[in-house]
Short mmCIF file of C-alpha atoms in Angstrom, two decimals:
data_model
loop_
_atom_site.label_atom_id
_atom_site.label_comp_id
_atom_site.label_asym_id
_atom_site.label_seq_id
_atom_site.Cartn_x
_atom_site.Cartn_y
_atom_site.Cartn_z
CA MET A 1 163.05 -162.16 0.01
CA ILE A 2 160.40 -162.15 3.02
CA PHE A 3 157.39 -162.78 0.85
CA ASP A 4 158.77 -166.22 -0.77
CA ARG A 5 157.71 -169.02 1.30
CA VAL A 6 154.34 -170.39 0.72
CA LYS A 7 153.53 -173.81 2.21
CA PRO A 8 152.50 -176.34 -0.29
CA LEU A 9 148.78 -177.06 0.09
CA ASP A 10 149.12 -180.32 -0.96
CA ALA A 11 151.45 -181.28 2.24
CA ILE A 12 149.05 -179.52 4.54
CA LEU A 13 145.97 -181.73 2.85
CA ALA A 14 147.95 -184.61 3.53
CA ALA A 15 146.84 -184.45 7.20
CA ALA A 16 143.13 -184.04 6.31
CA GLU A 17 143.27 -186.76 4.01
CA LYS A 18 144.27 -189.41 6.80
CA LYS A 19 140.78 -188.54 8.49
CA SER A 20 137.51 -190.05 7.69
CA LEU A 21 134.84 -187.65 8.38
CA SER A 22 131.26 -188.36 8.30
CA ARG A 23 129.08 -185.96 6.32
CA SER A 24 125.74 -186.20 9.00
CA LEU A 25 125.17 -182.33 9.79
CA GLY A 26 122.35 -180.80 8.11
CA TRP A 27 121.45 -176.88 7.93
CA PHE A 28 119.46 -177.14 11.21
CA GLN A 29 122.28 -178.78 13.11
CA LEU A 30 124.77 -176.11 11.36
CA THR A 31 122.34 -173.38 12.43
CA LEU A 32 121.85 -174.46 16.02
CA MET A 33 125.55 -174.76 16.53
CA GLY A 34 126.38 -171.21 15.06
CA ILE A 35 123.54 -170.14 17.50
CA GLY A 36 125.38 -171.67 20.69
CA CYS A 37 128.69 -170.47 19.83
CA VAL A 38 127.66 -166.93 18.83
CA ILE A 39 125.27 -166.20 21.79
CA GLY A 40 127.89 -165.09 24.80
CA THR A 41 129.62 -162.24 26.34
CA GLY A 42 128.73 -159.76 23.79
CA ILE A 43 124.85 -159.77 24.12
CA PHE A 44 125.48 -160.34 27.95
CA VAL A 45 128.10 -158.09 29.08
CA LEU A 46 128.72 -155.58 25.92
CA THR A 47 125.30 -154.47 25.77
CA ALA A 48 126.05 -151.33 28.17
CA VAL A 49 129.15 -150.82 26.66
CA GLY A 50 127.70 -150.82 23.17
CA ALA A 51 124.63 -148.37 24.57
CA GLN A 52 127.54 -145.80 25.45
CA LYS A 53 129.20 -145.51 22.35
CA ALA A 54 125.80 -145.23 20.18
CA GLY A 55 122.63 -145.07 22.95
CA PRO A 56 119.61 -146.42 20.70
CA GLY A 57 121.62 -146.65 17.78
CA LEU A 58 123.06 -149.75 19.12
CA MET A 59 120.38 -151.51 17.43
CA ILE A 60 121.90 -150.45 14.30
CA ALA A 61 125.44 -151.35 15.32
CA PHE A 62 123.97 -154.59 15.75
CA ALA A 63 122.91 -154.96 12.13
CA ILE A 64 126.23 -153.49 10.64
CA ALA A 65 128.27 -156.04 12.71
CA GLY A 66 126.21 -158.91 11.53
CA GLY A 67 126.64 -157.80 8.17
CA VAL A 68 130.12 -157.86 8.12
CA CYS A 69 130.24 -161.25 9.83
CA ILE A 70 127.83 -162.90 7.17
CA VAL A 71 130.16 -162.11 4.25
CA ALA A 72 133.42 -162.90 6.37
CA ALA A 73 131.97 -166.26 7.38
CA LEU A 74 131.15 -167.16 3.78
CA CYS A 75 134.92 -166.54 2.98
CA TYR A 76 135.73 -168.70 6.08
CA ALA A 77 133.54 -171.30 4.89
CA GLU A 78 135.09 -171.71 1.39
CA ILE A 79 138.63 -172.35 2.87
CA ALA A 80 138.08 -173.99 6.15
CA ALA A 81 136.25 -176.90 3.84
CA MET A 82 139.44 -176.70 1.21
CA ILE A 83 141.89 -176.80 4.47
CA PRO A 84 140.50 -178.83 7.05
CA VAL A 85 143.18 -178.94 9.56
CA ALA A 86 144.44 -177.26 12.76
CA GLY A 87 145.77 -173.57 12.78
CA SER A 88 142.40 -171.29 11.30
CA ALA A 89 143.38 -168.38 9.70
CA TYR A 90 147.31 -168.83 10.35
CA THR A 91 147.11 -172.15 8.20
CA TYR A 92 144.98 -170.58 5.49
CA SER A 93 147.40 -167.69 4.77
CA TYR A 94 150.53 -170.07 5.00
CA ALA A 95 149.27 -172.04 2.27
CA THR A 96 148.19 -169.16 -0.06
CA ILE A 97 150.39 -165.95 0.78
CA GLY A 98 153.42 -166.67 2.43
CA GLU A 99 155.07 -167.35 5.48
CA PHE A 100 155.47 -163.88 6.64
CA PHE A 101 151.67 -162.77 6.38
CA ALA A 102 150.85 -166.38 8.10
CA TRP A 103 153.07 -165.27 11.22
CA THR A 104 151.68 -161.72 11.19
CA VAL A 105 147.92 -163.26 11.34
CA GLY A 106 149.03 -166.26 13.73
CA TRP A 107 150.67 -163.28 16.20
CA ALA A 108 147.35 -161.40 15.84
CA LEU A 109 145.44 -164.59 16.44
CA ILE A 110 147.63 -165.32 19.47
CA MET A 111 146.47 -161.78 20.88
CA GLU A 112 143.11 -161.56 20.00
CA TYR A 113 141.83 -165.07 21.80
CA ALA A 114 143.94 -164.30 24.71
CA ILE A 115 142.30 -160.69 25.39
CA ALA A 116 139.04 -162.29 24.06
CA ALA A 117 139.24 -164.46 26.95
CA SER A 118 140.14 -162.02 29.42
CA ALA A 119 136.99 -159.99 28.15
CA VAL A 120 135.00 -162.75 28.85
CA SER A 121 136.56 -163.09 32.37
CA VAL A 122 135.60 -159.83 33.33
CA GLY A 123 132.01 -160.02 32.02
CA TRP A 124 131.75 -163.49 34.11
CA SER A 125 132.98 -161.72 36.97
CA GLY A 126 130.38 -158.86 36.62
CA TYR A 127 127.81 -161.23 37.03
CA PHE A 128 129.21 -163.71 39.65
CA SER A 129 129.37 -160.46 41.86
CA GLY A 130 126.30 -158.84 41.14
CA THR A 131 123.73 -161.87 41.09
CA VAL A 132 125.43 -164.73 42.81
CA LEU A 133 127.26 -162.98 45.54
CA GLY A 134 124.91 -160.25 45.69
CA GLY A 135 122.28 -162.87 45.79
CA LEU A 136 123.94 -164.33 48.66
CA GLY A 137 124.04 -161.14 50.68
CA ILE A 138 128.13 -161.11 49.96
CA HIS A 139 129.75 -157.94 48.64
CA LEU A 140 133.25 -157.75 47.77
CA PRO A 141 135.09 -154.74 48.45
CA ALA A 142 135.88 -152.40 45.51
CA TRP A 143 139.59 -153.15 45.49
CA LEU A 144 138.98 -156.96 45.06
CA SER A 145 136.12 -156.42 42.67
CA ALA A 146 137.79 -154.25 40.21
CA GLY A 147 140.70 -152.95 38.26
CA PRO A 148 142.21 -149.53 39.21
CA LEU A 149 140.28 -146.09 38.27
CA ALA A 150 143.54 -145.09 36.04
CA LEU A 151 142.85 -148.11 34.11
CA GLY A 152 139.00 -147.53 33.77
CA GLY A 153 138.21 -150.07 36.42
CA ALA A 154 136.23 -148.50 39.32
CA ALA A 155 136.71 -145.74 42.45
CA GLY A 156 138.62 -147.88 44.84
CA GLY A 157 139.37 -150.74 42.74
CA PHE A 158 142.63 -152.38 42.75
CA ILE A 159 142.30 -156.09 41.14
CA ASN A 160 139.44 -158.03 39.73
CA LEU A 161 139.54 -161.09 41.89
CA PRO A 162 136.59 -163.23 40.47
CA ALA A 163 137.83 -162.62 36.72
CA LEU A 164 141.49 -163.36 37.84
CA VAL A 165 140.14 -166.64 39.57
CA ILE A 166 138.05 -167.86 36.72
CA ALA A 167 140.85 -167.37 34.25
CA LEU A 168 142.89 -169.35 36.29
CA LEU A 169 140.33 -172.27 36.78
CA VAL A 170 139.61 -172.60 33.42
CA THR A 171 143.48 -172.60 32.72
CA GLY A 172 143.73 -175.59 34.96
CA LEU A 173 140.93 -177.81 33.34
CA LEU A 174 142.81 -177.29 30.39
CA VAL A 175 146.13 -178.25 31.25
CA ILE A 176 144.81 -181.89 32.66
CA GLY A 177 142.51 -182.36 29.92
CA THR A 178 138.76 -181.71 30.72
CA SER A 179 137.10 -180.89 27.95
CA GLU A 180 133.59 -179.87 27.12
CA SER A 181 130.52 -182.59 26.98
CA ALA A 182 128.42 -182.07 23.77
CA LYS A 183 125.38 -182.67 26.02
CA VAL A 184 126.36 -180.19 28.55
CA ASN A 185 127.06 -177.51 25.64
CA ALA A 186 123.66 -178.47 24.31
CA VAL A 187 121.96 -177.39 27.76
CA LEU A 188 123.80 -174.09 28.03
CA VAL A 189 122.61 -173.08 24.28
CA ILE A 190 118.92 -173.79 25.68
CA VAL A 191 119.81 -171.71 28.89
CA LYS A 192 121.26 -168.83 26.84
CA VAL A 193 118.29 -168.83 24.44
CA THR A 194 115.76 -169.34 27.15
CA ALA A 195 116.68 -166.44 29.34
CA LEU A 196 117.18 -163.85 26.39
CA THR A 197 113.64 -164.97 25.08
CA ALA A 198 112.13 -164.27 28.36
CA PHE A 199 114.24 -160.77 28.73
CA VAL A 200 112.63 -160.11 25.17
CA ALA A 201 109.13 -160.84 26.13
CA ILE A 202 109.21 -159.08 29.47
CA THR A 203 111.06 -155.94 28.02
CA LEU A 204 108.85 -155.52 25.20
CA THR A 205 105.59 -155.99 26.79
CA SER A 206 106.62 -153.82 29.78
CA SER A 207 104.42 -150.69 31.11
CA GLU A 208 107.72 -148.96 31.64
CA PHE A 209 108.25 -149.40 27.74
CA GLU A 210 108.55 -145.83 26.30
CA ALA A 211 109.15 -144.96 22.76
CA SER A 212 110.89 -141.59 24.10
CA HIS A 213 113.78 -143.58 25.49
CA PHE A 214 114.49 -143.84 22.05
CA ASN A 215 115.23 -139.87 21.27
CA PRO A 216 117.40 -139.30 20.19
CA PHE A 217 118.26 -142.49 18.40
CA LEU A 218 121.68 -141.66 17.54
CA PRO A 219 123.15 -139.16 19.93
CA ALA A 220 126.96 -139.55 18.66
CA GLY A 221 125.66 -140.04 15.15
CA VAL A 222 126.23 -143.04 12.63
CA PHE A 223 129.98 -141.84 12.12
CA GLY A 224 131.43 -140.60 15.65
CA GLY A 225 134.77 -139.89 14.03
CA TRP A 226 137.81 -142.25 13.22
CA GLY A 227 139.49 -143.10 16.20
CA THR A 228 136.39 -142.21 18.76
CA GLY A 229 135.04 -145.57 18.94
CA VAL A 230 131.70 -143.64 18.99
CA GLY A 231 128.77 -143.56 17.09
CA ALA A 232 126.77 -146.38 15.35
CA VAL A 233 129.96 -147.54 13.29
CA GLY A 234 131.86 -147.33 16.39
CA ALA A 235 129.66 -149.34 18.39
CA ALA A 236 129.42 -151.94 15.61
CA ALA A 237 133.28 -152.27 15.87
CA THR A 238 132.73 -153.21 19.55
CA MET A 239 129.69 -155.18 19.26
CA PHE A 240 131.53 -157.40 16.26
CA PHE A 241 132.67 -159.18 19.72
CA ALA A 242 129.18 -160.44 20.07
CA TYR A 243 129.38 -162.63 16.62
CA VAL A 244 132.82 -164.12 16.94
CA GLY A 245 132.38 -168.01 16.92
CA PHE A 246 130.67 -168.07 13.82
CA ASP A 247 133.76 -169.88 12.60
CA ALA A 248 132.75 -173.29 14.30
CA VAL A 249 130.22 -173.70 11.74
CA SER A 250 132.46 -173.12 8.72
CA THR A 251 134.78 -175.62 9.72
CA ALA A 252 132.15 -178.02 10.10
CA ALA A 253 131.96 -178.06 6.35
CA GLU A 254 133.86 -181.09 5.87
CA GLU A 255 131.02 -182.76 7.81
CA THR A 256 128.08 -181.30 6.47
CA LYS A 257 125.60 -183.09 3.85
CA ASN A 258 124.99 -181.22 0.61
CA PRO A 259 127.69 -178.33 2.01
CA GLN A 260 127.14 -176.03 -1.08
CA ARG A 261 123.55 -175.57 0.07
CA ASN A 262 123.45 -176.29 3.73
CA VAL A 263 126.67 -174.30 4.72
CA PRO A 264 125.64 -170.83 3.67
CA ILE A 265 121.99 -171.52 5.31
CA GLY A 266 123.55 -172.66 8.37
CA LEU A 267 125.99 -169.56 8.45
CA VAL A 268 123.47 -166.91 7.52
CA GLY A 269 120.63 -168.29 9.08
CA SER A 270 122.45 -168.49 12.36
CA LEU A 271 124.23 -164.84 12.01
CA LEU A 272 120.68 -163.58 10.86
CA PHE A 273 119.06 -165.14 13.93
CA CYS A 274 121.27 -163.91 16.37
CA THR A 275 121.38 -160.17 14.39
CA ILE A 276 117.52 -160.04 15.34
CA PHE A 277 117.68 -161.65 18.59
CA TYR A 278 120.36 -159.03 19.55
CA ILE A 279 118.39 -155.96 18.05
CA LEU A 280 115.43 -157.31 20.34
CA VAL A 281 117.36 -157.66 23.28
CA ALA A 282 119.00 -154.00 22.88
CA GLY A 283 115.19 -152.49 22.20
CA GLY A 284 113.83 -154.04 25.07
CA ALA A 285 116.87 -152.84 27.61
CA ILE A 286 116.39 -149.19 26.09
CA GLY A 287 113.01 -148.72 25.83
CA THR A 288 112.37 -149.69 29.48
CA ILE A 289 115.03 -148.16 31.27
CA GLY A 290 116.63 -145.65 28.42
CA GLY A 291 120.36 -146.16 27.10
CA GLN A 292 121.56 -142.66 26.51
CA PRO A 293 125.44 -142.43 26.65
CA ILE A 294 126.99 -140.03 29.52
CA MET A 295 128.14 -136.96 27.59
CA ASP A 296 131.70 -135.03 28.16
CA ALA A 297 131.57 -131.15 28.12
CA MET A 298 131.44 -131.10 24.14
CA GLY A 299 128.34 -133.35 23.65
CA ILE A 300 130.43 -136.61 23.01
CA PRO A 301 129.91 -139.79 24.72
CA LEU A 302 132.88 -140.63 27.21
CA GLU A 303 134.97 -143.21 26.05
CA ALA A 304 133.92 -146.77 27.44
CA GLY A 305 136.03 -148.00 30.04
CA SER A 306 137.88 -144.85 30.49
CA PRO A 307 138.50 -143.44 34.07
CA GLU A 308 136.24 -140.74 33.82
CA LEU A 309 133.04 -142.80 32.72
CA ALA A 310 134.02 -144.96 35.83
CA ARG A 311 133.63 -141.57 37.83
CA GLN A 312 130.47 -140.30 36.33
CA CYS A 313 128.92 -143.87 36.90
CA ALA A 314 130.31 -143.71 40.56
CA MET A 315 127.79 -140.84 40.92
CA PRO A 316 124.37 -141.08 42.34
CA GLN A 317 122.62 -139.97 39.34
CA TYR A 318 123.90 -142.69 37.13
CA ALA A 319 123.97 -145.60 39.57
CA ASP A 320 120.83 -146.90 37.90
CA ALA A 321 122.01 -146.02 34.31
CA LEU A 322 122.04 -148.86 31.70
CA VAL A 323 125.75 -147.66 30.86
CA CYS A 324 127.18 -148.34 34.11
CA SER A 325 126.18 -151.54 34.57
CA ASN A 326 128.13 -154.50 34.81
CA GLU A 327 125.36 -156.81 34.44
CA PRO A 328 123.16 -154.91 32.07
CA LEU A 329 120.37 -157.34 31.16
CA ALA A 330 119.76 -158.88 34.93
CA HIS A 331 120.21 -155.12 35.91
CA VAL A 332 117.44 -154.08 33.39
CA LEU A 333 115.18 -156.92 34.86
CA LYS A 334 115.78 -155.64 38.41
CA MET A 335 115.15 -152.08 37.69
CA LEU A 336 111.71 -153.47 36.26
CA GLY A 337 110.65 -155.36 39.54
CA PHE A 338 111.55 -158.62 37.93
CA SER A 339 114.33 -159.71 40.20
CA GLY A 340 113.62 -163.47 39.81
CA PHE A 341 114.11 -163.29 36.15
CA GLY A 342 116.74 -160.93 36.64
CA ASN A 343 118.78 -163.28 38.98
CA ALA A 344 117.95 -166.10 36.40
CA ILE A 345 119.68 -164.07 33.53
CA GLY A 346 122.56 -163.57 35.75
CA LEU A 347 122.46 -167.31 36.30
CA ALA A 348 122.58 -167.99 32.80
CA ALA A 349 125.45 -165.56 32.26
CA PHE A 350 127.31 -166.89 35.19
CA LEU A 351 126.72 -170.70 34.05
CA ALA A 352 127.56 -170.00 30.25
CA LEU A 353 130.49 -167.76 30.41
CA PRO A 354 133.20 -170.15 31.32
CA SER A 355 132.68 -172.64 28.81
CA VAL A 356 133.46 -169.53 26.46
CA ILE A 357 136.75 -168.81 28.17
CA LEU A 358 137.36 -172.20 27.86
CA VAL A 359 137.09 -172.41 24.36
CA LEU A 360 139.12 -169.01 23.74
CA ILE A 361 142.06 -170.14 25.44
CA PHE A 362 141.98 -173.43 23.73
CA GLY A 363 141.78 -171.64 20.39
CA GLN A 364 144.70 -169.82 21.25
CA THR A 365 146.77 -172.34 22.82
CA ARG A 366 146.01 -174.47 19.52
CA ILE A 367 147.44 -171.67 17.28
CA PHE A 368 150.17 -170.91 19.33
CA PHE A 369 151.00 -174.84 19.39
CA VAL A 370 150.72 -175.02 15.53
CA MET A 371 153.44 -172.20 14.89
CA SER A 372 155.54 -173.77 17.63
CA ARG A 373 155.25 -176.90 15.45
CA ASP A 374 155.87 -175.12 12.20
CA GLY A 375 159.08 -174.13 14.16
CA LEU A 376 158.04 -170.53 14.18
CA LEU A 377 158.06 -170.30 18.00
CA PRO A 378 160.46 -172.21 20.01
CA GLU A 379 159.54 -176.10 19.78
CA ARG A 380 159.46 -176.63 23.68
CA LEU A 381 156.64 -174.66 23.66
CA SER A 382 154.66 -177.12 21.76
CA ARG A 383 155.71 -179.94 24.29
CA VAL A 384 153.11 -182.26 25.27
CA HIS A 385 152.44 -183.18 29.17
CA PRO A 386 153.41 -186.98 29.26
CA ARG A 387 150.20 -187.73 31.74
CA PHE A 388 147.50 -185.21 30.39
CA LYS A 389 148.64 -185.17 26.86
CA THR A 390 147.92 -181.29 26.28
CA PRO A 391 150.20 -178.55 25.26
CA HIS A 392 150.76 -177.52 28.92
CA VAL A 393 153.09 -175.10 28.68
CA VAL A 394 151.57 -172.97 26.17
CA THR A 395 148.57 -173.29 28.18
CA ILE A 396 149.90 -172.19 31.27
CA ILE A 397 151.69 -169.07 29.75
CA THR A 398 147.96 -168.27 28.04
CA GLY A 399 146.31 -168.67 31.04
CA LEU A 400 148.70 -166.43 33.40
CA ALA A 401 148.52 -163.79 30.59
CA VAL A 402 144.84 -163.73 29.95
CA ALA A 403 144.39 -163.67 34.17
CA ILE A 404 146.45 -160.94 34.35
CA GLY A 405 144.53 -159.17 31.58
CA ALA A 406 141.10 -159.76 33.02
CA ALA A 407 142.22 -158.75 36.92
CA PHE A 408 143.51 -155.14 35.87
CA PHE A 409 141.42 -154.20 32.80
CA PRO A 410 137.62 -153.12 31.85
CA VAL A 411 135.77 -155.21 29.41
CA GLY A 412 135.15 -152.83 26.66
CA GLN A 413 138.84 -152.19 26.17
CA LEU A 414 139.63 -155.62 26.06
CA ALA A 415 136.88 -156.49 23.78
CA ASP A 416 138.00 -153.18 21.49
CA ILE A 417 141.51 -154.38 21.18
CA SER A 418 140.58 -158.25 20.69
CA ASN A 419 138.36 -157.22 17.84
CA ALA A 420 141.34 -155.41 16.01
CA GLY A 421 143.12 -159.04 15.81
CA THR A 422 139.97 -160.45 14.68
CA LEU A 423 139.17 -157.88 11.93
CA TYR A 424 142.71 -158.61 10.68
CA ALA A 425 142.21 -162.15 10.72
CA PHE A 426 139.18 -162.21 8.79
CA LEU A 427 140.39 -159.66 6.14
CA MET A 428 143.26 -162.06 5.67
CA VAL A 429 140.91 -164.84 5.14
CA ALA A 430 138.97 -162.97 2.34
CA VAL A 431 142.18 -162.43 0.48
CA ALA A 432 143.27 -165.85 0.68
CA VAL A 433 140.13 -166.95 -0.89
CA MET A 434 140.80 -164.78 -4.02
CA VAL A 435 144.36 -166.02 -4.20
CA LEU A 436 143.35 -169.44 -4.22
CA ARG A 437 140.57 -169.02 -6.68
CA VAL A 438 143.47 -167.57 -8.99
CA ARG A 439 146.13 -169.80 -8.30
CA ASP A 440 144.53 -173.10 -7.98
CA PRO A 441 141.25 -172.77 -9.34
CA GLY A 442 140.95 -176.64 -10.30
CA ARG A 443 141.28 -177.44 -6.70
CA LYS A 444 137.96 -179.36 -5.18
CA ARG A 445 135.90 -177.11 -3.06
CA HIS A 446 133.42 -178.43 -0.81
CA PHE A 447 131.90 -174.93 -0.81
CA LYS A 448 132.12 -171.97 -3.02
CA VAL A 449 131.40 -168.54 -2.16
CA PRO A 450 128.71 -167.16 -4.47
CA MET A 451 129.98 -164.12 -6.26
CA VAL A 452 133.59 -164.56 -4.64
CA TRP A 453 134.71 -161.15 -6.30
CA VAL A 454 131.84 -159.20 -4.63
CA VAL A 455 131.86 -160.99 -1.35
CA ALA A 456 135.53 -161.14 -0.32
CA PRO A 457 136.06 -157.36 -1.26
CA LEU A 458 132.95 -156.55 0.50
CA THR A 459 134.55 -158.51 3.61
CA ILE A 460 137.80 -156.64 3.25
CA ILE A 461 135.94 -153.44 3.04
CA GLY A 462 133.83 -154.45 6.18
CA CYS A 463 136.65 -155.38 8.35
CA VAL A 464 138.97 -152.11 7.38
CA LEU A 465 135.76 -149.71 8.18
CA LEU A 466 135.03 -151.58 11.55
CA PHE A 467 139.09 -151.41 12.24
CA PHE A 468 139.34 -147.61 11.77
CA ASN A 469 135.99 -146.80 13.83
CA LEU A 470 137.76 -148.74 17.17
CA PRO A 471 138.98 -146.46 19.42
CA SER A 472 142.21 -145.25 18.72
CA ALA A 473 143.94 -146.98 21.64
CA ALA A 474 142.89 -150.31 19.96
CA MET A 475 143.92 -149.57 16.77
CA LEU A 476 147.14 -148.57 17.65
CA PHE A 477 147.58 -151.46 19.74
CA LEU A 478 147.40 -154.10 16.62
CA PRO A 479 150.24 -152.39 14.69
CA GLY A 480 152.34 -151.96 17.98
CA TRP A 481 152.00 -155.50 18.87
CA GLY A 482 152.66 -156.26 14.86
CA ILE A 483 156.33 -154.68 15.10
CA ILE A 484 156.93 -156.62 17.83
CA GLY A 485 156.09 -159.74 15.93
CA VAL A 486 157.98 -158.45 12.82
CA VAL A 487 161.07 -158.45 15.37
CA ILE A 488 160.83 -161.69 16.26
CA TYR A 489 160.02 -163.36 12.91
CA VAL A 490 162.98 -161.61 11.59
CA LEU A 491 165.34 -162.30 14.41
CA TYR A 492 164.24 -165.83 15.24
CA SER A 493 161.53 -167.33 13.45
CA ARG A 494 162.39 -167.00 9.75
CA ARG A 495 165.76 -168.89 10.28
CA ARG A 496 164.14 -171.74 12.77
CA SER A 497 161.17 -172.14 10.05
CA HIS A 498 160.71 -175.61 9.12
CA LEU A 499 159.60 -174.57 5.76
CA GLY A 500 162.84 -172.66 5.34
CA GLN A 501 164.44 -175.41 6.12
CA GLY A 502 163.18 -177.47 3.30
CA ILE A 503 160.76 -179.75 5.32
CA VAL A 504 157.36 -179.72 6.09
CA GLU A 505 155.82 -181.49 8.88
CA VAL A 506 152.27 -182.64 8.93
CA VAL A 507 150.34 -183.91 11.72
CA ASP A 508 147.32 -186.14 11.97
CA ASP A 509 145.52 -184.70 14.85
CA VAL A 510 143.40 -187.64 15.26
CA ALA A 511 145.98 -190.58 14.98
CA GLY A 512 148.82 -188.19 16.30
CA ASP A 513 150.91 -189.57 12.97
CA GLU A 514 153.67 -187.31 11.48
CA THR A 515 154.61 -186.95 7.90
CA MET A 516 157.92 -185.66 6.55
CA VAL A 517 157.38 -183.99 3.28
CA PRO A 518 160.36 -182.51 1.54
CA ILE A 519 159.99 -179.50 -0.51
CA GLU A 520 160.43 -180.20 -4.31
CA PRO A 521 163.73 -179.78 -5.58
CA GLY A 522 164.94 -176.34 -6.93
CA ARG A 523 162.70 -174.38 -4.91
CA LYS A 524 163.87 -171.15 -3.21
CA ASN A 525 163.60 -171.03 0.69
CA ASP A 526 165.58 -168.44 1.89
#
């Protein structure tokens, strides 16, 4: 049977038991960690995309997306604290609902991380071209600064060269093993929060701020219709991208003092802070220069990232529209006459976003690496470079795919496709939490989800709701990608699986030790 293989949890935990993690993190450190990981491309870049989908209703979209993330984060925290090893939702699924579903989750995560990295690269390109090069009086020709119009780029566009270059540079850093410094990250968090605080202060107190800019508040309604990707819920499905990163808090549960108290405070606190921050940023941007979407002949917002929207944005009457900007926050401040602050916002994004690209590509390669180590993908992909000690093969493959996606596709389309994979992974984590509560209720849990039989189903419902409010192309991409994955699993991965061969390989990520754990006698593997 195809659903019969479940990786022994004790074997997975054998690696974690070798590690000695000091419980030193309190709720304040966790909250700051969450804020630093969450604030990034979503708010710096996707504000324009969200406004095109929902207009002023973008403010509601942030609240909806934040609510779904909160319940998902709680589920993530319980299982991450129980299984503190590499692999994220892939490993959690392997230990609870079996190899086949773990494969589908890992396959979705490979797509999610890579496409998300492409989206961030495109977002960085907008600030680099507009703020950095524009500030120097340099203007790239259209064919070098955007993808083709037919793919939702810009008139005269052919390739987004800055996005391509930054993706390849970050890939090169990961291959040679350059890692982020905690001090540098802390500085970037301060830069991002300070820049956004200045934005909120300037826009909300501006004389240009007018209540009339919020009317109509919901030009596409709450639900724009299944598969349209518009309306407040449709925008929430896109703005979900603005919250991804909170899992860094949940995976720190093993190193947290009093995790039952501090983990939910850190998770909920950071997500609430970011949600309120995001709503204020959206309110300031829309209240000052407006944020109404560009409609088609039927009175429906044009699809974000579509060729028709790109054509409309090229017209003079929309040149200054929020929904047409590649650097929306800097654009708003420049429109208000605060060019210096606008440039500061642009520089903050320019400096901070490459670290996000690095983390996303890193995450993708590690999922790829673990699946290869389990035998589900060719083991040569998990080959480690003899000098740099990094999984250079998967890193190069990932980096090339990220660079190609960033070179030719707009940020809105990439974010929606990435979100489809993220929502599926989060849904499966909620399922895994409930399965473990039934199958292994006596297992030590450093953090337990309060009211799990309410929170976990709410997570599933929220993920399904947002998924079906993505644009139809993004919804169809996930099953299409999944079908390719199932074919690979049936034809290759299932018979090459180490678990199927009766062996579980456990690797201590700190010491590099390997333990070969045989499956108990009599266990059915095929």
